[in-house]
PDB file of C-alpha atoms in Angstrom:
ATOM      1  CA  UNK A   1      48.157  21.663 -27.142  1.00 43.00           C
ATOM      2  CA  UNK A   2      48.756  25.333 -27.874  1.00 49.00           C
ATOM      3  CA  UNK A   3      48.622  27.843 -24.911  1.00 51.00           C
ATOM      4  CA  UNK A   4      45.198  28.964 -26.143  1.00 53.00           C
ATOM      5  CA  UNK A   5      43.450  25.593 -25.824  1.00 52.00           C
ATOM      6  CA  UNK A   6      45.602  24.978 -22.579  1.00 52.00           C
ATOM      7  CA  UNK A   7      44.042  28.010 -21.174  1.00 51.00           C
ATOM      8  CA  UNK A   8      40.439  27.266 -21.866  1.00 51.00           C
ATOM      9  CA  UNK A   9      40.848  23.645 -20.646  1.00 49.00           C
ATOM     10  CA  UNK A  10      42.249  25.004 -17.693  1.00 51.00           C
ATOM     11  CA  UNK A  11      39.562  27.488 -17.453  1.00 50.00           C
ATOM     12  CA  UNK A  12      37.038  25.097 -18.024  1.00 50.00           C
ATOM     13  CA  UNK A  13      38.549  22.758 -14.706  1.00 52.00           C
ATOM     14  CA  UNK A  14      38.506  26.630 -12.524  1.00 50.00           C
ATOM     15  CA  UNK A  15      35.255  26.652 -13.662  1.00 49.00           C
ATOM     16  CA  UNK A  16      34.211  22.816 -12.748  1.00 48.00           C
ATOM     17  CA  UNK A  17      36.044  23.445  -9.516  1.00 46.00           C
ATOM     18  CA  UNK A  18      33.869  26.449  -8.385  1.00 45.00           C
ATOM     19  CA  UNK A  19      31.003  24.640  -8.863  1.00 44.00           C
ATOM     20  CA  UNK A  20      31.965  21.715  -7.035  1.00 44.00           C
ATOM     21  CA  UNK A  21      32.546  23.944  -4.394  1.00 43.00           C
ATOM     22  CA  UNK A  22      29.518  25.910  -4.605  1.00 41.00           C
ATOM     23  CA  UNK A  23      27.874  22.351  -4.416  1.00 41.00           C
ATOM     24  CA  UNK A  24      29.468  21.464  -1.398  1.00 43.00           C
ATOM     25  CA  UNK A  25      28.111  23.141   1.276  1.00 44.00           C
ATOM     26  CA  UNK A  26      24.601  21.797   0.363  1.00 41.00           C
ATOM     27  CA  UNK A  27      25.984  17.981   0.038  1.00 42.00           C
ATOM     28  CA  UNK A  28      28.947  18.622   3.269  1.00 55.00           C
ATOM     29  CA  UNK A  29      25.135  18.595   5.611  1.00 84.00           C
ATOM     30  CA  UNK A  30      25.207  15.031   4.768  1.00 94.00           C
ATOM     31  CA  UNK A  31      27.496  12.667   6.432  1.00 92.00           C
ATOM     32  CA  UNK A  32      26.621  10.314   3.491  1.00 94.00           C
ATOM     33  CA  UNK A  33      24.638  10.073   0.269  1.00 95.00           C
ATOM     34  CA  UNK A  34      22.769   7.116   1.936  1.00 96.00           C
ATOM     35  CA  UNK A  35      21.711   9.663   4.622  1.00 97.00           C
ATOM     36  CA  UNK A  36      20.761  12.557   2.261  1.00 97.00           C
ATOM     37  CA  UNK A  37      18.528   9.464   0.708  1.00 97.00           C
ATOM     38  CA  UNK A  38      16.950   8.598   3.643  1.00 98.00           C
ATOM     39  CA  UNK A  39      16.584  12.402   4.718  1.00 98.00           C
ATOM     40  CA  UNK A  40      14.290  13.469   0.945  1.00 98.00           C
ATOM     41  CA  UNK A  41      12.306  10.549   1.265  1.00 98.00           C
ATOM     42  CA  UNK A  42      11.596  11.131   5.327  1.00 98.00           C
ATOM     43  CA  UNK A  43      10.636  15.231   4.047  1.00 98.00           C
ATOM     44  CA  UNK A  44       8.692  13.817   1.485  1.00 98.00           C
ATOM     45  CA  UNK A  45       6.515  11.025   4.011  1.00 98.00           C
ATOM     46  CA  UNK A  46       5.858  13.793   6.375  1.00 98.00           C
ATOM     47  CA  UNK A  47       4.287  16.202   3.677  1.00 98.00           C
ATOM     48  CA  UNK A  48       2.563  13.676   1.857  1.00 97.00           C
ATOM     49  CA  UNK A  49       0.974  12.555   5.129  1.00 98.00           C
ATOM     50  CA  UNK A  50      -0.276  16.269   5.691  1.00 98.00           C
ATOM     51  CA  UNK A  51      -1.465  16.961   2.084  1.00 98.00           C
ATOM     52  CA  UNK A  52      -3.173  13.389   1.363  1.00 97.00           C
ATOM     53  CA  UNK A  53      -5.398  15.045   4.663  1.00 97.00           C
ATOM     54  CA  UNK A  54      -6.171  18.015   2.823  1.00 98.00           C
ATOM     55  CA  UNK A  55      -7.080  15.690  -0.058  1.00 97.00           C
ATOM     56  CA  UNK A  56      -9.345  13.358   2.142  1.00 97.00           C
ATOM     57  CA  UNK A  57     -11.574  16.930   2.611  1.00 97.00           C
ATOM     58  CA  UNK A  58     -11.409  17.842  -0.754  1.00 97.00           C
ATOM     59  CA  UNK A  59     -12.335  14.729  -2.443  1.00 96.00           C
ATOM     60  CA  UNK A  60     -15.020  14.423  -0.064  1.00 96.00           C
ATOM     61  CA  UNK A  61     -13.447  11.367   1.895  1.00 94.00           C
ATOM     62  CA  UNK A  62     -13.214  12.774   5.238  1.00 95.00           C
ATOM     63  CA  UNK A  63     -15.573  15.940   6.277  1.00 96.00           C
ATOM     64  CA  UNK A  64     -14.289  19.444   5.791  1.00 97.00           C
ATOM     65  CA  UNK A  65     -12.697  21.034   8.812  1.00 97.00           C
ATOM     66  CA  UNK A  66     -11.095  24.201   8.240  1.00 97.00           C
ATOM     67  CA  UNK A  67      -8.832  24.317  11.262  1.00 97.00           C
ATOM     68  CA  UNK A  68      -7.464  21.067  10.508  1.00 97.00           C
ATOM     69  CA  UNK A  69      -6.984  22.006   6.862  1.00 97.00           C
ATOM     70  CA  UNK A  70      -4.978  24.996   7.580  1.00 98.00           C
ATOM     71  CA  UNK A  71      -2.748  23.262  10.143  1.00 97.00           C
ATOM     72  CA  UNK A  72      -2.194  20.287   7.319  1.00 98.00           C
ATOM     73  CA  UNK A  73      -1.682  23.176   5.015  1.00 98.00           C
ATOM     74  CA  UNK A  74       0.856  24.891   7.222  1.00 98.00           C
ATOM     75  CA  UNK A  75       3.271  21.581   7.647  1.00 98.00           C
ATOM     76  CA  UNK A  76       2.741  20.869   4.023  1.00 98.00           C
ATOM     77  CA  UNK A  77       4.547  24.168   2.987  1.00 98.00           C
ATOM     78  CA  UNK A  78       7.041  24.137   5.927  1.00 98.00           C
ATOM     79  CA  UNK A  79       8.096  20.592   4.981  1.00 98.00           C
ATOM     80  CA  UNK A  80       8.286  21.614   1.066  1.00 98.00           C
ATOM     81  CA  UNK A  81      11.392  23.765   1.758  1.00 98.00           C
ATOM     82  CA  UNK A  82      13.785  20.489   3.413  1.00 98.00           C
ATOM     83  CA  UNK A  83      14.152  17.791   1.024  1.00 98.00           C
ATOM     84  CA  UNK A  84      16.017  19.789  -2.125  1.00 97.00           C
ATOM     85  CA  UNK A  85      19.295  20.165  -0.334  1.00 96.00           C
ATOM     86  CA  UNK A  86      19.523  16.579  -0.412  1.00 97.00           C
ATOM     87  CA  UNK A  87      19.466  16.365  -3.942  1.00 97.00           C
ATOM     88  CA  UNK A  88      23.351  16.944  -4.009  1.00 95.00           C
ATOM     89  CA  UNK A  89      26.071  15.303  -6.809  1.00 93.00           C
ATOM     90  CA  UNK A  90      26.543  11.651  -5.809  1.00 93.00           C
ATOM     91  CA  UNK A  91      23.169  11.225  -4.174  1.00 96.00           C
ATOM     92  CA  UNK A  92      21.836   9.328  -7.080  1.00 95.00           C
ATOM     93  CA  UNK A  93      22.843   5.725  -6.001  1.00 91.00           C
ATOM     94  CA  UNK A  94      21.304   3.318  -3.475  1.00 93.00           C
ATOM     95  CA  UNK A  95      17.457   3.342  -2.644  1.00 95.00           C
ATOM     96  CA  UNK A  96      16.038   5.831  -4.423  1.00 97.00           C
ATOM     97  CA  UNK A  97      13.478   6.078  -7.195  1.00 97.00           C
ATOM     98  CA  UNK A  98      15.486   9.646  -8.051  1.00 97.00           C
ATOM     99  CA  UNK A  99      15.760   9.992 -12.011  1.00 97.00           C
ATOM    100  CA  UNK A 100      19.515  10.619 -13.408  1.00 96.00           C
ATOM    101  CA  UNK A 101      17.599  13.540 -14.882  1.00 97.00           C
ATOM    102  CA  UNK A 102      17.705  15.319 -12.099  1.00 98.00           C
ATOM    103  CA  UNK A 103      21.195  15.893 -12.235  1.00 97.00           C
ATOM    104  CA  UNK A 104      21.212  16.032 -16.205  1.00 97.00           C
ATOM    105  CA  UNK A 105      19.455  19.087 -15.795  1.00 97.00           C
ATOM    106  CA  UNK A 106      19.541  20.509 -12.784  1.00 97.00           C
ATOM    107  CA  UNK A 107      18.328  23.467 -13.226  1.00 97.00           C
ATOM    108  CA  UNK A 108      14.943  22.330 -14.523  1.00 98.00           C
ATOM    109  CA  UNK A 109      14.669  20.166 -11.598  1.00 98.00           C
ATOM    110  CA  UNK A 110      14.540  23.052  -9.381  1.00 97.00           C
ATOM    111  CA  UNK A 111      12.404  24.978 -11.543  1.00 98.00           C
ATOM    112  CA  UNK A 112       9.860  22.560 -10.783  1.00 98.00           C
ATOM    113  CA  UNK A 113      10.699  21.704  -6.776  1.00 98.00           C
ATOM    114  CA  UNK A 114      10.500  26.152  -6.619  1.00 98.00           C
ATOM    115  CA  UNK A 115       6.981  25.472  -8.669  1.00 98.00           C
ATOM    116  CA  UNK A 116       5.816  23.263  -5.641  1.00 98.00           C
ATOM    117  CA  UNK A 117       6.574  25.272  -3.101  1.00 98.00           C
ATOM    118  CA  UNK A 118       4.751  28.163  -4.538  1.00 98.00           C
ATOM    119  CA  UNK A 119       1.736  26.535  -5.219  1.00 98.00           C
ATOM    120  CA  UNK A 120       2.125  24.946  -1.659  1.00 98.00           C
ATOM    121  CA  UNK A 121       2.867  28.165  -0.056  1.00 98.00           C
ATOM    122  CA  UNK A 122      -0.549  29.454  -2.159  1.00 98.00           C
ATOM    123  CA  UNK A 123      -2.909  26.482  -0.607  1.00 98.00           C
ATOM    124  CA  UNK A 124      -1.202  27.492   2.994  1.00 98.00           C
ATOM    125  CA  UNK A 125      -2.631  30.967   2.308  1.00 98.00           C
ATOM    126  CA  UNK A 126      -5.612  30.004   0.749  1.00 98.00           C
ATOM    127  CA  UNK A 127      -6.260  27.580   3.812  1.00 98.00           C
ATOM    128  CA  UNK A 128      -6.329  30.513   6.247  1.00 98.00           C
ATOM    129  CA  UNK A 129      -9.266  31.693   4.402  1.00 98.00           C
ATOM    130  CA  UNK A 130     -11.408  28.560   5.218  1.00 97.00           C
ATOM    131  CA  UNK A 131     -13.069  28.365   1.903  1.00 98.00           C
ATOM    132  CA  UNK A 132     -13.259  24.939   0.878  1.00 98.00           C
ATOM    133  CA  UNK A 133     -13.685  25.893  -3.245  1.00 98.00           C
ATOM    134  CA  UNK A 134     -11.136  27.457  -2.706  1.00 98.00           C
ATOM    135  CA  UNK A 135      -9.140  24.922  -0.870  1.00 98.00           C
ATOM    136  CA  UNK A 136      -9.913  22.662  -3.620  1.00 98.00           C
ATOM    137  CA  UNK A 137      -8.426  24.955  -6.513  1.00 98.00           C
ATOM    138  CA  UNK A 138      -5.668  25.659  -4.737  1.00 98.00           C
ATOM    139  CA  UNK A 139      -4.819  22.131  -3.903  1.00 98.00           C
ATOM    140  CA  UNK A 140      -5.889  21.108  -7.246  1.00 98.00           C
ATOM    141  CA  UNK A 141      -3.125  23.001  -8.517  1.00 98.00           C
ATOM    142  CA  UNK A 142      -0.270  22.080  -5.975  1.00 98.00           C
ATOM    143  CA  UNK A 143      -1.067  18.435  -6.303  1.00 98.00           C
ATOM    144  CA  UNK A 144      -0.102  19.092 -10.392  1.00 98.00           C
ATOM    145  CA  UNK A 145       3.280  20.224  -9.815  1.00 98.00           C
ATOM    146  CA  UNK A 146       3.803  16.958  -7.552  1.00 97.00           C
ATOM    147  CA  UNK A 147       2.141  15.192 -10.568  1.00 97.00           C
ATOM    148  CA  UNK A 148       4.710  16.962 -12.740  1.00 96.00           C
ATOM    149  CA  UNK A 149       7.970  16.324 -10.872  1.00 96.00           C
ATOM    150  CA  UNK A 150       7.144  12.922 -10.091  1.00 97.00           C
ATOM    151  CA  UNK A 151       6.177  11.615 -14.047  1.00 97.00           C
ATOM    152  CA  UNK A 152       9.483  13.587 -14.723  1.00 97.00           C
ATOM    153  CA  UNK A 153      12.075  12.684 -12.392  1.00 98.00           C
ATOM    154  CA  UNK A 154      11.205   9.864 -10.227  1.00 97.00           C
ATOM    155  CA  UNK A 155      11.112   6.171 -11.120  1.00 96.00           C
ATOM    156  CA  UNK A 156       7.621   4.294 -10.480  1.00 91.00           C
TER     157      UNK A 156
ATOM    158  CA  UNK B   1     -24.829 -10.964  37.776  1.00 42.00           C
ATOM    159  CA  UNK B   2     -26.935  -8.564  40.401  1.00 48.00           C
ATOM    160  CA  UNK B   3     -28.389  -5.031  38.684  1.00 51.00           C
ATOM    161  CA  UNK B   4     -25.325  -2.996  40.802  1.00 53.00           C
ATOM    162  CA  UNK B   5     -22.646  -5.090  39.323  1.00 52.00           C
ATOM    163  CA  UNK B   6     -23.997  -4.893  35.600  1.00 51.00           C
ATOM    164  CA  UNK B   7     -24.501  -1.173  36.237  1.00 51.00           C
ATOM    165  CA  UNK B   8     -21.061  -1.065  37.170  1.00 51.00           C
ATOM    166  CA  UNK B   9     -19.672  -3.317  33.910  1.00 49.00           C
ATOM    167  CA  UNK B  10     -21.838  -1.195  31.686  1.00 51.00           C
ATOM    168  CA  UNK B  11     -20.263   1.855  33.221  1.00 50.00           C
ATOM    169  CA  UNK B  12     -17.132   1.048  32.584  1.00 49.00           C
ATOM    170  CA  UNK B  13     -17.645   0.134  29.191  1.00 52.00           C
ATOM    171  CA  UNK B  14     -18.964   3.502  28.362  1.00 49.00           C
ATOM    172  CA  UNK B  15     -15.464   4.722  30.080  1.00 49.00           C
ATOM    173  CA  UNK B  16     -13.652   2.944  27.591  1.00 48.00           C
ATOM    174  CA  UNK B  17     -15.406   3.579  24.721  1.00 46.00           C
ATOM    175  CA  UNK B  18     -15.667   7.446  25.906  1.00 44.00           C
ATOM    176  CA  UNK B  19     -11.355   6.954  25.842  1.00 44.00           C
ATOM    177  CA  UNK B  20     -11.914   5.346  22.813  1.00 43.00           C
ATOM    178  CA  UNK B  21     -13.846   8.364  20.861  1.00 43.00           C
ATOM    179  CA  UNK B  22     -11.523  10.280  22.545  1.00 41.00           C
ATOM    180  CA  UNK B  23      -8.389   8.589  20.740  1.00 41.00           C
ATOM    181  CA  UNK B  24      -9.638   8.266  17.769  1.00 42.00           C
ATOM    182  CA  UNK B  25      -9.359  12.125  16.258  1.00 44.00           C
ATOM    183  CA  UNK B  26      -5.228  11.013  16.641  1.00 40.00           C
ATOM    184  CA  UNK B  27      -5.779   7.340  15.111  1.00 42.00           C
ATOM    185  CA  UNK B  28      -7.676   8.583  12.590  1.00 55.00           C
ATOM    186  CA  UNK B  29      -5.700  10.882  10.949  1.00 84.00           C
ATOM    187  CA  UNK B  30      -3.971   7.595   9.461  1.00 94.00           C
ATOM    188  CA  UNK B  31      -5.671   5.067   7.080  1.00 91.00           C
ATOM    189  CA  UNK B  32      -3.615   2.689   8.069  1.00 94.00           C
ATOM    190  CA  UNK B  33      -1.325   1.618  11.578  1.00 95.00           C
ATOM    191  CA  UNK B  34       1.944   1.481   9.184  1.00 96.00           C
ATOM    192  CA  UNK B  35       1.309   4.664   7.528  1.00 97.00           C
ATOM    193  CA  UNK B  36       1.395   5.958  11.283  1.00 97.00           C
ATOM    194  CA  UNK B  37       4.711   4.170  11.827  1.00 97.00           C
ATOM    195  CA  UNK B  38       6.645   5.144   8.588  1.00 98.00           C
ATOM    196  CA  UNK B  39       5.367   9.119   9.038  1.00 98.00           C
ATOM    197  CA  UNK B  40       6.609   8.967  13.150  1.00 98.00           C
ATOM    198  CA  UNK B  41       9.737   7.121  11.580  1.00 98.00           C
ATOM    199  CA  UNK B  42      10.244   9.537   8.970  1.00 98.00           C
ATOM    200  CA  UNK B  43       9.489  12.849  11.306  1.00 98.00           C
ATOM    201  CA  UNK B  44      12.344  11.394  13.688  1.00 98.00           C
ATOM    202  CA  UNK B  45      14.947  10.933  10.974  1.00 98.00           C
ATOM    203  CA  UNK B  46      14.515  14.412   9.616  1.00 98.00           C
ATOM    204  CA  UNK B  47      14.773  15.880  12.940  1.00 98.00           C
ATOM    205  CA  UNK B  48      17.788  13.458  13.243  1.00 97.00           C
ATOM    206  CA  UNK B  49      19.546  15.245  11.088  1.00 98.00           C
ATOM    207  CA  UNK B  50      19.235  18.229  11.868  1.00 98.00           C
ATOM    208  CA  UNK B  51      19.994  17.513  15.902  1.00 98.00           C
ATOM    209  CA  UNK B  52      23.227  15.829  14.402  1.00 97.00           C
ATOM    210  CA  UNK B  53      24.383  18.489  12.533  1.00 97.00           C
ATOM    211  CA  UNK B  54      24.074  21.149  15.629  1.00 98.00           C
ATOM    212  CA  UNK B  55      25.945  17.576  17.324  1.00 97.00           C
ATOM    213  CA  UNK B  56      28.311  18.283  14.862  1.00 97.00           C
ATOM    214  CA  UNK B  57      29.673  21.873  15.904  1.00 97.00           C
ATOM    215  CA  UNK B  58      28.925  21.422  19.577  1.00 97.00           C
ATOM    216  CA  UNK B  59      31.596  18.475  19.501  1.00 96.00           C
ATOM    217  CA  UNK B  60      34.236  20.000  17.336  1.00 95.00           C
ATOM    218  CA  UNK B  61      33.407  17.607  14.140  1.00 94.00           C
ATOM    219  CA  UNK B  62      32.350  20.444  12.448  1.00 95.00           C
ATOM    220  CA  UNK B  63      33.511  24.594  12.424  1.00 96.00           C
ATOM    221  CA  UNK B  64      30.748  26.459  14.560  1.00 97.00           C
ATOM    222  CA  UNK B  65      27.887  28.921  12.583  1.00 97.00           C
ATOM    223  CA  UNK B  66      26.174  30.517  14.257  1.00 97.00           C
ATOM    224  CA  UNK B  67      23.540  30.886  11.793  1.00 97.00           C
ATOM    225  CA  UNK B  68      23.717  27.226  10.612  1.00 97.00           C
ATOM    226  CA  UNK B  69      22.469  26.116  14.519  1.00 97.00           C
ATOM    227  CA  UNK B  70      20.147  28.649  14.902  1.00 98.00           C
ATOM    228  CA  UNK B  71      18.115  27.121  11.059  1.00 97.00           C
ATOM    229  CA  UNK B  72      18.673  23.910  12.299  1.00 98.00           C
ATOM    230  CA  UNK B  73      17.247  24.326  15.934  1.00 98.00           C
ATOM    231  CA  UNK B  74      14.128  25.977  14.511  1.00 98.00           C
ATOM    232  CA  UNK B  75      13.536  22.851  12.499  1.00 98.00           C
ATOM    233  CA  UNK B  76      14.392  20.357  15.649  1.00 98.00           C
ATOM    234  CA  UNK B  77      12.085  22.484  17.130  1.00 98.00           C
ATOM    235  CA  UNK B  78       9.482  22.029  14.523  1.00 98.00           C
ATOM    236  CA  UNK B  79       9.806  18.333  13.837  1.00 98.00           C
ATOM    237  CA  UNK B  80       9.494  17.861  17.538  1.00 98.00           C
ATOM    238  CA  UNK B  81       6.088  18.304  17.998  1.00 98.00           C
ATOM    239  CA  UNK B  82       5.345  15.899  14.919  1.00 98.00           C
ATOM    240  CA  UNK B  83       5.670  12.339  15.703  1.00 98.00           C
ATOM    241  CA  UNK B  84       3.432  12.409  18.880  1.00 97.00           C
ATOM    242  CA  UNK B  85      -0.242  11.634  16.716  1.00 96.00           C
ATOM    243  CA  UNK B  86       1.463   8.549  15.521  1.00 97.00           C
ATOM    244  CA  UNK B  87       1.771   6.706  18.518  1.00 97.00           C
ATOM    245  CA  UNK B  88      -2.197   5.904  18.785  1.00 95.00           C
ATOM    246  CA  UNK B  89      -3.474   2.551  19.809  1.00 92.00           C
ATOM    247  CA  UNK B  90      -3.015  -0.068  17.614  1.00 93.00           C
ATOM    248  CA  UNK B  91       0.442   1.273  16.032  1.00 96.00           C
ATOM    249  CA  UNK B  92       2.374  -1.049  17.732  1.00 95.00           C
ATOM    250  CA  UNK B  93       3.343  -3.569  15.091  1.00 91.00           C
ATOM    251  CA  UNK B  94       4.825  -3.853  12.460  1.00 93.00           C
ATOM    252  CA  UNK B  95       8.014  -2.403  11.442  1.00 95.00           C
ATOM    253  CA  UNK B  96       8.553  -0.527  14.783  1.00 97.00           C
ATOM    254  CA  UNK B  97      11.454  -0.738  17.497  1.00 97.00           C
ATOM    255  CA  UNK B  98       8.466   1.055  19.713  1.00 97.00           C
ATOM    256  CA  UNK B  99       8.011  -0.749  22.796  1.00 97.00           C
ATOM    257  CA  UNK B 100       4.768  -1.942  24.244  1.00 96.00           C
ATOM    258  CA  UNK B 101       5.588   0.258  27.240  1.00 97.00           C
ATOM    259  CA  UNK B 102       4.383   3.164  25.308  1.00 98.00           C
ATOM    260  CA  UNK B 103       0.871   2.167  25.535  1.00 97.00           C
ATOM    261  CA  UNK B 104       0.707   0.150  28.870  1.00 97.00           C
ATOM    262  CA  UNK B 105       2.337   3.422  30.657  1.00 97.00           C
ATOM    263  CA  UNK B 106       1.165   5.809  28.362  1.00 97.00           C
ATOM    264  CA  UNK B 107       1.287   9.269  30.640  1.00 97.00           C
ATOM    265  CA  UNK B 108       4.916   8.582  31.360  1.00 98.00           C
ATOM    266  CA  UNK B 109       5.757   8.121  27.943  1.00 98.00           C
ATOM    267  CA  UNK B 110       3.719  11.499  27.073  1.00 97.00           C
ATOM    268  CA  UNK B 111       5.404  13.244  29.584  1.00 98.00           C
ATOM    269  CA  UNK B 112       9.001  12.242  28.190  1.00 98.00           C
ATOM    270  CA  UNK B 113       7.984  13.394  25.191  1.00 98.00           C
ATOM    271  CA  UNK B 114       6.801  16.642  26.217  1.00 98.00           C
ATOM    272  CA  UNK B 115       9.988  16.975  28.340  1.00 98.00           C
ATOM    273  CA  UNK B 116      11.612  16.520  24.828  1.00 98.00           C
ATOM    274  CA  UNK B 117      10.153  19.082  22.750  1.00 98.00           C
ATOM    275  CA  UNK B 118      10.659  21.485  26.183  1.00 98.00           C
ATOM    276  CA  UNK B 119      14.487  21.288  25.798  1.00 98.00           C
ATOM    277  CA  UNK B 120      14.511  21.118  21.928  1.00 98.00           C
ATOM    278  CA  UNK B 121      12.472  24.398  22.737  1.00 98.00           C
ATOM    279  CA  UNK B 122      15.270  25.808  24.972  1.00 98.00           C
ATOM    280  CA  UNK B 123      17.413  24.810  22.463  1.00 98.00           C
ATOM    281  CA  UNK B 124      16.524  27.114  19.820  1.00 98.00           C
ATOM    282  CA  UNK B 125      15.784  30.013  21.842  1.00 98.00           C
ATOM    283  CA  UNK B 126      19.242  29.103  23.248  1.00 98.00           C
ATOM    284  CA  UNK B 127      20.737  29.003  19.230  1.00 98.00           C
ATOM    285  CA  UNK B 128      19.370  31.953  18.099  1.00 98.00           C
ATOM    286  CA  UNK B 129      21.469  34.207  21.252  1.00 98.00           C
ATOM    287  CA  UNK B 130      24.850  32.136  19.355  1.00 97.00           C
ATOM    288  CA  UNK B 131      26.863  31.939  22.003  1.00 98.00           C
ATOM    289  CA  UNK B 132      28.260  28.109  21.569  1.00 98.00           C
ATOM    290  CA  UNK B 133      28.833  27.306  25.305  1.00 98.00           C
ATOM    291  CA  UNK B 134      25.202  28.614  25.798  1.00 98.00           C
ATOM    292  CA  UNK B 135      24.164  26.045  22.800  1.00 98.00           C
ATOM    293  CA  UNK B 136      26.230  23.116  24.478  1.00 98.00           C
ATOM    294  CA  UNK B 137      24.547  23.446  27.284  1.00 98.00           C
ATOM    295  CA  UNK B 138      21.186  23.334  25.574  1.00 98.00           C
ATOM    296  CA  UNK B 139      21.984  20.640  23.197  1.00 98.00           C
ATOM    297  CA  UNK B 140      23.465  18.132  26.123  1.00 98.00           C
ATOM    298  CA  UNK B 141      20.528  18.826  27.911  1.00 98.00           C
ATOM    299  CA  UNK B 142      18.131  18.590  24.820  1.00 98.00           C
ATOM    300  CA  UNK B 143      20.214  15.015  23.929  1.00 98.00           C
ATOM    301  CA  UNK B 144      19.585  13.768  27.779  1.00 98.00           C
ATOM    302  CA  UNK B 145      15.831  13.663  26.882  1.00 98.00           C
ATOM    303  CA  UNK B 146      16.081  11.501  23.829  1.00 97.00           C
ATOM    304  CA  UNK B 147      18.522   9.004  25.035  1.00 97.00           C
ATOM    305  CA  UNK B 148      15.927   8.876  28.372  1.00 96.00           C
ATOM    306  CA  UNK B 149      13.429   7.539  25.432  1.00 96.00           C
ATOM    307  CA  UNK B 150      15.457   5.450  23.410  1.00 97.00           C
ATOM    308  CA  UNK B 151      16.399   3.863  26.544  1.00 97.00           C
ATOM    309  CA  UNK B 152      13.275   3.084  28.146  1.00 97.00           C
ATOM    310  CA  UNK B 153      10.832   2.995  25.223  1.00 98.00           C
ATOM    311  CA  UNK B 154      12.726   1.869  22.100  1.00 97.00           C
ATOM    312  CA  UNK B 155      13.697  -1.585  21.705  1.00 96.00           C
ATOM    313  CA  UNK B 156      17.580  -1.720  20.078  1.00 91.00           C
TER     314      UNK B 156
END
């Protein structure tokens, strides 16, 4: 190996290295990956409880209540923000539906988790309002970016 | 049976289908019993983990940040008002560990639960000051009230 290659393959390990690190943190909250499985999927439960309410009122299955649809909307977009860190390295094993995708390409992964929470954060706001059209747009769109991730990078 | 008695027995069938309207806003924000069991599940496991982790630095298994148990307070605090709804009437089977105590003593069990989300309450006004000896004190108070649940309500 000449000292040039040695010195990018080197680089290249620094450079591996610092991202392990930078990983770390997220992944050290996590005792183990079974827990950081168990954690995503809890996050997940509690805001799919909480938006499948604000769907009962929009698709006309339970009757419109705009207090209750705001305080649904609230916990939807407060719960949206947990389950991500848990996506660390090495939490792709055990009892999870989780795609190897997600870590293929990360960065598209949280494209579309960041896409989810916007358009949750936007039905949280728009729930305030008490405007059930509205409502209905805005959850119209939020449940597509679940749609999205889920056809992506979860198994059925 | 004489006009005084059935006036009596028809009285207190109105009472308990008066506590019955009266329970059912809770009961039915769930389709199903097991959906109410997973969510309370899956609210306690999130707010699990974050507990554990402020656990962590209060017992030395992990270096103290200030900032770290301060987040993770605000979402104990959070979670801790979640699981309550799912312990209507009729969620006691299934996969649960909940005891049938919960229902047959019901007020007690409320009031240990509000005594819960009191300290968990102290416990992030208490994290957000950062002084650790201040948070110890919280979070050995705050961990009093859970084991006083698990103990008397959850079977092991």
């Amino acid at each position: 190996m000449t000292k040039k290659i040695r010195g990018a393959v080197s680089g290249l390990a620094a450079a591996a290295m610092t991202a392990l690190l930078a990983a770390a943190p997220a992944q050290a909250q996590f005792a183990k990956p079974e827990d950081a499985v168990k954690y995503r999927k809890a996050s997940f439960t509690v805001m799919a409880q909480h938006f499948g309410r604000i769907g009962a009122m929009v698709n006309g299955r339970a009757p419109f209540d705009a207090k209750a649809a705001a305080d649904n909307a609230a916990v939807v977009e407060y719960m949206s923000k947990l389950p991500w860190a848990a996506f660390g390295e090495g939490t792709d094993t055990g009892e999870t539906k989780a795609r190897p995708d997600i870590w293929k390409e990360n960065d598209k992964f949280k494209a579309a988790a960041q896409k989810m929470q916007d358009e949750v954060a936007k039905l949280n706001a728009t729930a305030k309002g008490g405007n059930l059209d509205q409502i209905k747009a805005s959850f119209g769109a939020a449940a597509q970016t679940c749609k999205a991730c889920h056809d992506e990078y979860r198994n059925k």
